[in-house]
mmCIF file of C-alpha atoms in Angstrom:
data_model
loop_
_atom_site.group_PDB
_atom_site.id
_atom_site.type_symbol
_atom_site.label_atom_id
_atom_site.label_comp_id
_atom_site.label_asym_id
_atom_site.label_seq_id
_atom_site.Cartn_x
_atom_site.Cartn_y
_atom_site.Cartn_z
ATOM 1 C CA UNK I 18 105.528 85.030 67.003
ATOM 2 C CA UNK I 19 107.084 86.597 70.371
ATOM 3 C CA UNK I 20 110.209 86.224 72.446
ATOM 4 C CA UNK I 21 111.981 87.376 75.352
ATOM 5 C CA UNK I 22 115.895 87.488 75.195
ATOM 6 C CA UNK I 23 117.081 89.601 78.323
ATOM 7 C CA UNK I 24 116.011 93.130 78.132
ATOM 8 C CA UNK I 25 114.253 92.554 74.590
ATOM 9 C CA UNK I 26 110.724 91.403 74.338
ATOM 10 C CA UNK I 27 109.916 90.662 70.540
ATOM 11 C CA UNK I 28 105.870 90.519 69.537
ATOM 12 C CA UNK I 29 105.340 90.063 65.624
ATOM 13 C CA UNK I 30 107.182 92.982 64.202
ATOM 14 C CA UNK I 31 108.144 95.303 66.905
ATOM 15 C CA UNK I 32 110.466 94.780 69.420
ATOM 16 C CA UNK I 33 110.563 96.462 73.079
ATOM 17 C CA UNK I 34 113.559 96.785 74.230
ATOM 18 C CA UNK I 35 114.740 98.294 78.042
ATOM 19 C CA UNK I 36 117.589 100.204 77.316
ATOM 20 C CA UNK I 37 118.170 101.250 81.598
ATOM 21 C CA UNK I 38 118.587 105.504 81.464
ATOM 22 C CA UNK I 39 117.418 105.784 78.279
ATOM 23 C CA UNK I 40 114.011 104.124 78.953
ATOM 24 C CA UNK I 41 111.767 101.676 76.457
ATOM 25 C CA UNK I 42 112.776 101.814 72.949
ATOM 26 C CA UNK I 43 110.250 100.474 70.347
ATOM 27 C CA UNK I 44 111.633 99.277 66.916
ATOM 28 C CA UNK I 45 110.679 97.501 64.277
ATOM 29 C CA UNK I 46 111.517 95.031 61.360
ATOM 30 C CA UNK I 47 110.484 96.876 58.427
ATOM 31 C CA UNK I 48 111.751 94.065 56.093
ATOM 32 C CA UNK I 49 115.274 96.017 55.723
ATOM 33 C CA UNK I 50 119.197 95.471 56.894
ATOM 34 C CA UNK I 51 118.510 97.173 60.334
ATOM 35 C CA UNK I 52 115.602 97.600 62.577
ATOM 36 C CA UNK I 53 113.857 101.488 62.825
ATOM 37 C CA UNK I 54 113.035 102.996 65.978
ATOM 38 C CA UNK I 55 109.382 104.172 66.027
ATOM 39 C CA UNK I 56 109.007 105.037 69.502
ATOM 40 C CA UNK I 57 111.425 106.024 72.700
ATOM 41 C CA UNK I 58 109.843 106.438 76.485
ATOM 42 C CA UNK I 59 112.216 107.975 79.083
ATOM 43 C CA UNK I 60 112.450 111.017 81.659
ATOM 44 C CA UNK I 61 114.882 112.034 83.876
ATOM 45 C CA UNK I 62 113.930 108.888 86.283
ATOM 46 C CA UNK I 63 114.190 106.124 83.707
ATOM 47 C CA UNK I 64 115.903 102.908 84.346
ATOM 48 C CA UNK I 65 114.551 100.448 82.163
ATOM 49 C CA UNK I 66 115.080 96.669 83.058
ATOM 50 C CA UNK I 67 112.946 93.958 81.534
ATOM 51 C CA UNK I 68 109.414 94.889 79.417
ATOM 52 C CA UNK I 69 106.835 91.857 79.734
ATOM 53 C CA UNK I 70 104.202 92.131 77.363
ATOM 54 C CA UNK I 71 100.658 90.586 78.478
ATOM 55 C CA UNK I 72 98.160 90.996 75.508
ATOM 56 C CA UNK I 73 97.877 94.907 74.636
ATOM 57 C CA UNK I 74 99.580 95.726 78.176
ATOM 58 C CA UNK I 75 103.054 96.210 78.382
ATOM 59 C CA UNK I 76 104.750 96.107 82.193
ATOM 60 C CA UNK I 77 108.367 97.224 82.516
ATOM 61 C CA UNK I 78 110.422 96.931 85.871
ATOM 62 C CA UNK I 79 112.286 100.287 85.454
ATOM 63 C CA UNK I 80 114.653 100.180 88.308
ATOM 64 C CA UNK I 81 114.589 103.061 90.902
ATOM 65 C CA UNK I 82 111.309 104.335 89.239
ATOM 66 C CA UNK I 83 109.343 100.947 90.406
ATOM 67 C CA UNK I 84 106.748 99.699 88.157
ATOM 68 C CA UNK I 85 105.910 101.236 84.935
ATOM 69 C CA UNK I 86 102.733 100.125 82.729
ATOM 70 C CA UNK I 87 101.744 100.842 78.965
ATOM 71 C CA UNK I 88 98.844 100.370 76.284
ATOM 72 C CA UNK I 89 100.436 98.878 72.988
ATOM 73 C CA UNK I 90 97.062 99.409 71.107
ATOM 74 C CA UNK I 91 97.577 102.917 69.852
ATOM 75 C CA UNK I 92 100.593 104.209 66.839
ATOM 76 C CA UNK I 93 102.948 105.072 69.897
ATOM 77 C CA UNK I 94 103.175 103.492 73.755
ATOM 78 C CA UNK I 95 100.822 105.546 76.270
ATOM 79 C CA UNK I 96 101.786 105.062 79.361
ATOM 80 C CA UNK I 97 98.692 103.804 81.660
ATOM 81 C CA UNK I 98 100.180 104.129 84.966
ATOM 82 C CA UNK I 99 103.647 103.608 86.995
ATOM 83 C CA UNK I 100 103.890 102.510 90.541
ATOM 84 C CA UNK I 101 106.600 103.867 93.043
ATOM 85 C CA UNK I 102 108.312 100.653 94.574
ATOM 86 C CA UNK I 103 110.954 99.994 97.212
ATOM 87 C CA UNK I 104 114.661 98.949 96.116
ATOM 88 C CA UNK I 105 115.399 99.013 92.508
ATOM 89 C CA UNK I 106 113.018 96.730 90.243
ATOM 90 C CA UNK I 107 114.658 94.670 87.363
ATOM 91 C CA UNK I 108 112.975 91.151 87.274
ATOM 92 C CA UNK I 109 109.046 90.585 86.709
ATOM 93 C CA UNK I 110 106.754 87.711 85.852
ATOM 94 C CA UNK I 111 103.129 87.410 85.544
ATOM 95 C CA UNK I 112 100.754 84.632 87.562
ATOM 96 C CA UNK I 113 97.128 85.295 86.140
ATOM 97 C CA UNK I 114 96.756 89.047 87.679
ATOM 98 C CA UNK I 115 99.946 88.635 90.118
ATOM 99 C CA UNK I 116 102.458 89.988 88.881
ATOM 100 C CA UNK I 117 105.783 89.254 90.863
ATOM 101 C CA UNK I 118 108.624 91.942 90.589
ATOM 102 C CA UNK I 119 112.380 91.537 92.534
ATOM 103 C CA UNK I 120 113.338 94.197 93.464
ATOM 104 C CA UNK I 121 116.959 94.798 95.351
ATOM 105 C CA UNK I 122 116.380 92.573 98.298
ATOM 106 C CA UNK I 123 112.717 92.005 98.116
ATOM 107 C CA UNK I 124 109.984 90.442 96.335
ATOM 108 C CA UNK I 125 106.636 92.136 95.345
ATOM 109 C CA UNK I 126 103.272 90.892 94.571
ATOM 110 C CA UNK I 127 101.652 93.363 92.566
ATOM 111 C CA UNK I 128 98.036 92.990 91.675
ATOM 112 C CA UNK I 129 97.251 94.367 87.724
ATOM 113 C CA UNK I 130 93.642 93.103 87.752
ATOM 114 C CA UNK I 131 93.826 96.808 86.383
ATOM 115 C CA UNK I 132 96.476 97.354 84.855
ATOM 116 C CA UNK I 133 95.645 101.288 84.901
ATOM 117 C CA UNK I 134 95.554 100.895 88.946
ATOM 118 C CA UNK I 135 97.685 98.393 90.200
ATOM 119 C CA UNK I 136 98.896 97.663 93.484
ATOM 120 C CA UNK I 137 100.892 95.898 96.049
ATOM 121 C CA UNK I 138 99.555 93.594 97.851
ATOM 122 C CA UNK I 139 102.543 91.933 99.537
ATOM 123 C CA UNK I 140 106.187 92.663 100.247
ATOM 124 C CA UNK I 141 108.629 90.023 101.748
ATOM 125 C CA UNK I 142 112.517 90.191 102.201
ATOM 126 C CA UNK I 143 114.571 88.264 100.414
ATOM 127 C CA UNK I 144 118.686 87.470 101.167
ATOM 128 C CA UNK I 145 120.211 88.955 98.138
ATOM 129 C CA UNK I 146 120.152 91.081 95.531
ATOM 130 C CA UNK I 147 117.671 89.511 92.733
ATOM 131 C CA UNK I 148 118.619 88.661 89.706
ATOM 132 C CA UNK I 149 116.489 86.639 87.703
ATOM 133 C CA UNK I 150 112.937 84.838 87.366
ATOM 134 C CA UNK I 151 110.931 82.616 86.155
ATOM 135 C CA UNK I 152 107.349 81.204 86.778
ATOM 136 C CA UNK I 153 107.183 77.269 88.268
ATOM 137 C CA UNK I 154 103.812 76.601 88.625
ATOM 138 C CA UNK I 155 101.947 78.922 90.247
ATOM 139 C CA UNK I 156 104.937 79.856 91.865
ATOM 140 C CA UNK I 157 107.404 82.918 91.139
ATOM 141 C CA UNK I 158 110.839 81.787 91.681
ATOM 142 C CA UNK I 159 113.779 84.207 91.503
ATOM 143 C CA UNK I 160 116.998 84.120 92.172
ATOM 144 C CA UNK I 161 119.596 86.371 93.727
ATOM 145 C CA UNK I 162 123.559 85.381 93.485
ATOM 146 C CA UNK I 163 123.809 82.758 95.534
ATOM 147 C CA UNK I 164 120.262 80.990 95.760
ATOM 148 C CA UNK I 165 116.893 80.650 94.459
ATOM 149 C CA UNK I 166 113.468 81.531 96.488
ATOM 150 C CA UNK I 167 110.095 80.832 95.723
ATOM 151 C CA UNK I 168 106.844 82.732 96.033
ATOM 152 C CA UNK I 169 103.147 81.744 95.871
ATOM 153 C CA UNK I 170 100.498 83.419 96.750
ATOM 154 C CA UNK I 171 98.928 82.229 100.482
ATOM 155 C CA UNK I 172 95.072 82.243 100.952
ATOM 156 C CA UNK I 173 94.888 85.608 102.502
ATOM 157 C CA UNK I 174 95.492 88.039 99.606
ATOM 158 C CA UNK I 175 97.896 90.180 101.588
ATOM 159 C CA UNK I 176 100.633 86.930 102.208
ATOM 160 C CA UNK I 177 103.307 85.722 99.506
ATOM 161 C CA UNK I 178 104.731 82.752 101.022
ATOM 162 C CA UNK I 179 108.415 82.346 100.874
ATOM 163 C CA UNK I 180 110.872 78.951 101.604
ATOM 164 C CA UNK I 181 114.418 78.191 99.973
ATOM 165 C CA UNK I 182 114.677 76.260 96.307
ATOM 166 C CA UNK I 183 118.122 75.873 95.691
ATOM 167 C CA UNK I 184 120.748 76.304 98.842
ATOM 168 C CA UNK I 185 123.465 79.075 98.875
ATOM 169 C CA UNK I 186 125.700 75.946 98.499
ATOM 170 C CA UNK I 187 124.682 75.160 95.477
ATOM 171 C CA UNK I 188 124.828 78.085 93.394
ATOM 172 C CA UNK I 189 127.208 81.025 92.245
ATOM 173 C CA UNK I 190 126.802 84.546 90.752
ATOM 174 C CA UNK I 191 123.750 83.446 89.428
ATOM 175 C CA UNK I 192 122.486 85.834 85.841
ATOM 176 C CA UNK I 193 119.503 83.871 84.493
ATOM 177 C CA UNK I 194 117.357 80.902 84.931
ATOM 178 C CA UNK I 195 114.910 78.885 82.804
ATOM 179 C CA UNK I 196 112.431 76.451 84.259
ATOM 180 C CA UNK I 197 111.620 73.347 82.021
ATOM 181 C CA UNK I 198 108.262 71.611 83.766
ATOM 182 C CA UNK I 199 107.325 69.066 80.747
ATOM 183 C CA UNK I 200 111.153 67.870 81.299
ATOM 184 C CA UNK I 201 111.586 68.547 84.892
ATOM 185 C CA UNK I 202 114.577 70.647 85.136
ATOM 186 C CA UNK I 203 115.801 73.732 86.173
ATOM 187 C CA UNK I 204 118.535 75.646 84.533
ATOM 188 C CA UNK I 205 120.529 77.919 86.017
ATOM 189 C CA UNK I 206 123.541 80.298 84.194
ATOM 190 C CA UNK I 207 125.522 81.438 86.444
ATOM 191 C CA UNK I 208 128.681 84.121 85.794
ATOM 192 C CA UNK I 209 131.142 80.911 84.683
ATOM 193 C CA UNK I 210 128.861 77.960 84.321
ATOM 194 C CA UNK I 211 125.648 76.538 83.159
ATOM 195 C CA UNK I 212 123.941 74.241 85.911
ATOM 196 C CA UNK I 213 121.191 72.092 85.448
ATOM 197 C CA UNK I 214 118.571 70.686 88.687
ATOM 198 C CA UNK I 215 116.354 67.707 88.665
ATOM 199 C CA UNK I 216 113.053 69.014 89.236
ATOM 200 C CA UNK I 217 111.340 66.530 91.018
ATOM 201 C CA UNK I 218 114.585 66.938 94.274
ATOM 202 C CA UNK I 219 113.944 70.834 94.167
ATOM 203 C CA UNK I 220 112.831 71.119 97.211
ATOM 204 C CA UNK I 221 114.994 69.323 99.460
ATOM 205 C CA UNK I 222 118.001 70.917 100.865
ATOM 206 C CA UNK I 223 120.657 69.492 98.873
ATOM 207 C CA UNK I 224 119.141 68.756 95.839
ATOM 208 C CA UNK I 225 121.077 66.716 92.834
ATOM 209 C CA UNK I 226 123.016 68.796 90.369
ATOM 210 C CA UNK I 227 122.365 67.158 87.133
ATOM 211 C CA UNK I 228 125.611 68.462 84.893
ATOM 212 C CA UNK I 229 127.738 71.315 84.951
ATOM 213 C CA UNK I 230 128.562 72.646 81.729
#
């Protein structure tokens, strides 16, 4: 089984965790009253945000340090290579070989076809400071405080396409965000609230807030 709970990413037994300064910390569930920490990953430049975990490759968005990438075949996490990126890189998701970081007040489109080489092949602006993500489609749609902006990538391989989501009316201090397809909703936590979108009105300018918990 796996899971992702805000810095953590969980696969079977062992659980990656970003811990900021002190880098990736591996533990795992031995079948005991506490987990044990098998492996720990920093440097002087570690700032450890989210890991995402695609089959044996691990990706971590690690802050000042960019993009950092790891093979979680061997005992103990090799690192396969890291990528120097602009801003500070905290939020990631993976389209296929896209991978889509935020990153201060930009998005990224990183290409990890190899994940030993990988590279950026796009870089747009974004209002705000990014906060969160999530994948809608074959979209990447993050979200800073005060909105949400979407990402796809355009049919020249060098163009991420960017329009507004959600309007800066509509949303507050956003920390997280969940995207429900099969249902057609989009949740949103925000600092004080929980907010919910209808799916199908996402893309109009004011779209319909479904409840506010």
């Amino acid at each position: 089984s796996a899971c992702l709970v805000g810095s953590e990413m969980c696969i079977r037994d062992r659980i990656y965790a970003a811990a900021h300064t002190r880098g990736l910390l591996v533990f795992e569930d031995q079948g005991g009253d506490a987990l044990v920490l098998v492996d720990e990953l920093a440097d002087a430049q570690s700032d450890a945000w989210q890991p995402l975990l695609a089959g044996d490759v691990l990706y971590v968005a690690d802050g000042a340090s960019g993009l950092r990438v790891y093979d979680t075949t061997g005992p103990s996490l090799s690192q396969l290579a890291s990528l120097a990126l602009p801003g500070s890189s905290k939020v990631l998701v993976l389209d296929g070989d896209t991978l889509y970081l935020a990153a201060s007040s930009s998005i990224l489109a990183v290409d990890v076809s190899d994940p030993s080489n990988p590279r950026v092949d796009a870089e747009v602006e974004t209002p705000g400071s990014a906060t969160a993500a999530a994948m809608l489609g074959d979209k990447a749609v993050i979200a800073d405080f005060t909105e949400l902006t979407q990402a796809r990538g355009g049919d020249d391989p060098g163009v991420v396409n960017v329009e507004p989501l959600i309007g800066e009316d509509a949303l507050d201090r956003t920390r997280a965000l969940a995207v429900d397809e099969e249902n057609g909703r989009v949740y949103v936590a925000q600092w004080d609230s929980l907010q919910v979108f209808d799916l199908s009105l996402i893309h109009i300018s004011e779209p319909t807030r479904q409840a506010e918990i």
